mmCIF file of C-alpha atoms in Angstrom:
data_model
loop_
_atom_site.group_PDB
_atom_site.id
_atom_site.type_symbol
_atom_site.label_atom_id
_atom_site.label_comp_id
_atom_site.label_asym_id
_atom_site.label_seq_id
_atom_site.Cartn_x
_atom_site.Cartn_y
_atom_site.Cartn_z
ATOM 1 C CA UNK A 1 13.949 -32.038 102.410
ATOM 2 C CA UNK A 2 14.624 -35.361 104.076
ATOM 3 C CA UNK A 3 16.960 -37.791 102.370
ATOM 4 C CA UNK A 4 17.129 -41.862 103.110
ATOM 5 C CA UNK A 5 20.200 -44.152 102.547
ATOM 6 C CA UNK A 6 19.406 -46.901 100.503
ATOM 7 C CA UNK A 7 23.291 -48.341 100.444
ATOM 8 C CA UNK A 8 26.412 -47.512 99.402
ATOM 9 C CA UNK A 9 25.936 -43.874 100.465
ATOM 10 C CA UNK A 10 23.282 -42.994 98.145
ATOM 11 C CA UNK A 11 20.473 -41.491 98.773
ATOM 12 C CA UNK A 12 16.664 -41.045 97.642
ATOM 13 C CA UNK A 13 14.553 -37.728 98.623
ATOM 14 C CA UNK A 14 11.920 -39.139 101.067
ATOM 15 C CA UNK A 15 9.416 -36.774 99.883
ATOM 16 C CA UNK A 16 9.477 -37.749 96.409
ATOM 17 C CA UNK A 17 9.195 -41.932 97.077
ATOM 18 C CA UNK A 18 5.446 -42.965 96.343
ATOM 19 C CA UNK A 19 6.470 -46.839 97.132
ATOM 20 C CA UNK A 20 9.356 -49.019 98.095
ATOM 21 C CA UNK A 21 8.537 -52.558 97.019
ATOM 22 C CA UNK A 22 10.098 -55.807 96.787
ATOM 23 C CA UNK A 23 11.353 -56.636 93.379
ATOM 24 C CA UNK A 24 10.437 -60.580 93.762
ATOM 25 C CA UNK A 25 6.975 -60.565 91.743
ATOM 26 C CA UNK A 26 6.406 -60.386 88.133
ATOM 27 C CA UNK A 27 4.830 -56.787 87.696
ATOM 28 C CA UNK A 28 7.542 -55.214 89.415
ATOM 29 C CA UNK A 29 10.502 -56.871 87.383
ATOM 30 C CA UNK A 30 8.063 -55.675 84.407
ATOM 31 C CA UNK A 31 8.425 -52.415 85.361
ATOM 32 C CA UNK A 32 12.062 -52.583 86.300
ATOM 33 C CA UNK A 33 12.558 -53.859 82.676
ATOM 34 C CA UNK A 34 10.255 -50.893 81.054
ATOM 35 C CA UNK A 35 12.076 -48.463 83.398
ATOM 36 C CA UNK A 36 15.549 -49.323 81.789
ATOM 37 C CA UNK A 37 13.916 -49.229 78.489
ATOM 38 C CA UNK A 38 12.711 -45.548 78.816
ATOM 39 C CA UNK A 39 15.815 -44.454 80.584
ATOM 40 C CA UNK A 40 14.479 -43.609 84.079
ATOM 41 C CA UNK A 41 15.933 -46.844 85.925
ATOM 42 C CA UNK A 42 18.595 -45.802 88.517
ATOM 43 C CA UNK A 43 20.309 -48.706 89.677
ATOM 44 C CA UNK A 44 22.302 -47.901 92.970
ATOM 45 C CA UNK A 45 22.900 -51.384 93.738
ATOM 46 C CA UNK A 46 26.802 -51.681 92.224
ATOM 47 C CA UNK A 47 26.178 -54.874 90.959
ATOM 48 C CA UNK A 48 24.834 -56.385 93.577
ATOM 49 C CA UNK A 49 21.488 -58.468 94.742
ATOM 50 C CA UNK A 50 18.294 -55.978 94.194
ATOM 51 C CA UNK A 51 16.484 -56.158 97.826
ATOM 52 C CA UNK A 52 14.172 -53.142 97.083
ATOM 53 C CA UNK A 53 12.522 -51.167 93.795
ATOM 54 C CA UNK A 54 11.757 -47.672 95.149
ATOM 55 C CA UNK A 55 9.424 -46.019 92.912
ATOM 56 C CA UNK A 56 9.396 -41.783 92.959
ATOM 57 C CA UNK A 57 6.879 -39.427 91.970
ATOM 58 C CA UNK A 58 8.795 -38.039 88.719
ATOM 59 C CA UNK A 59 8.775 -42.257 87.191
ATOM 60 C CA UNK A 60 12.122 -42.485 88.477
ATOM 61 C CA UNK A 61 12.370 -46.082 89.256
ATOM 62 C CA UNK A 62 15.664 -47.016 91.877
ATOM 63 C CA UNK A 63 17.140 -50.155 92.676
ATOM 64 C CA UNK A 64 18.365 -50.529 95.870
ATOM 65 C CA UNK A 65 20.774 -53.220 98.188
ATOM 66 C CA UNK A 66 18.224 -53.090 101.284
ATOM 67 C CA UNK A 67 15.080 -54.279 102.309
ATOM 68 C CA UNK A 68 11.928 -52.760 101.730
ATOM 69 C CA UNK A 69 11.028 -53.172 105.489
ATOM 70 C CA UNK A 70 14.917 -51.798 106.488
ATOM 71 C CA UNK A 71 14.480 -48.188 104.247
ATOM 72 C CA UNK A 72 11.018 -48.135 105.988
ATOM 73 C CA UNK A 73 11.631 -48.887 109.129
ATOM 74 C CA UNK A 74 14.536 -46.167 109.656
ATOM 75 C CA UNK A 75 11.845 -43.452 108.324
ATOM 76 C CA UNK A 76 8.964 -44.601 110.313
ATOM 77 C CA UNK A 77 11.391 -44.212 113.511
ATOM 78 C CA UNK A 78 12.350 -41.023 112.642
ATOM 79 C CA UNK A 79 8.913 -39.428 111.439
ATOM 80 C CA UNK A 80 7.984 -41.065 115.241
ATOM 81 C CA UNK A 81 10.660 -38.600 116.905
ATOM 82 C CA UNK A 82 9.226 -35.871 114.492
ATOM 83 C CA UNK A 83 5.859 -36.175 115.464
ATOM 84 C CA UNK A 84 6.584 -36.335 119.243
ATOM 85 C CA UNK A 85 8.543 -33.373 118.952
ATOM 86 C CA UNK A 86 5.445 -31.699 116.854
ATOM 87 C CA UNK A 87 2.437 -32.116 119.152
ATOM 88 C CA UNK A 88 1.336 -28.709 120.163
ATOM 89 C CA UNK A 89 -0.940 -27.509 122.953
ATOM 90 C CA UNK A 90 -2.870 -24.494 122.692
ATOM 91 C CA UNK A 91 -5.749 -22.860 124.778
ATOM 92 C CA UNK A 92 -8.747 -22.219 122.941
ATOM 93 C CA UNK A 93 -11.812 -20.485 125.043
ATOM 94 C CA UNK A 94 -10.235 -22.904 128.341
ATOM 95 C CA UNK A 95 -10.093 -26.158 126.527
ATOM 96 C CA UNK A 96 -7.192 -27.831 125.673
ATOM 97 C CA UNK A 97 -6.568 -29.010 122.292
ATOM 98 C CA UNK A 98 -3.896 -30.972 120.362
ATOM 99 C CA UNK A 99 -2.766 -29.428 116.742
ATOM 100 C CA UNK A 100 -0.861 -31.482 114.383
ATOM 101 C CA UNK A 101 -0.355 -30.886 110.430
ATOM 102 C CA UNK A 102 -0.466 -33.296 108.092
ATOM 103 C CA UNK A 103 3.338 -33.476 107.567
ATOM 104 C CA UNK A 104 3.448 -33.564 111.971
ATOM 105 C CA UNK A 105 4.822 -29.580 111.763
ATOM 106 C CA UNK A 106 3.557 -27.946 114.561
ATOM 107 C CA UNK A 107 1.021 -25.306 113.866
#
């Protein structure tokens, strides 16, 4: 399990975040506003400026202090080390294929 910073030393399970979206535009402040009023907001920004409304899997709704394109951009480097690291050649019958699983595990 993979876990991003998304400020102030907390952190969000990567594989559990289904979007991480700017909270400028009227449907997403709606459902920052429903979010507190069911009890599954989780603000993380300590009272500062929202940058970024991560939305999980389980409803959970966080608030975060960076940028959409910042929390995205730090995974997207990293799953590019991951998948570098997880291309496999095998030797099938004298051809040579690549594997890769979805996730970028090596089979």
């Amino acid at each position: 399990m993979r876990f991003i910073n998304i400020g102030f030393e907390n952190m969000v399970s990567w594989d559990k975040v289904v979007a991480i979206v700017s909270p400028d535009s009227a449907p997403i402040r709606r459902l920052v506003v429903d979010a507190r009023d069911r009890g599954v907001l989780i603000d993380a920004t300590c009272g500062r400026r929202t940058r970024a409304v991560i939305i999980t899997d389980s409803g959970n709704v966080v608030l975060s202090i960076k940028r959409p394109e910042t929390i995205a951009g730090k995974q997207a480097y990293k799953n590019e080390d991951e998948q570098d690291d997880a291309d496999v050649d095998y030797n099938d019958g004298g051809e040579t294929r690549r594997a890769r699983t979805p996730r970028g595990r090596a089979t």
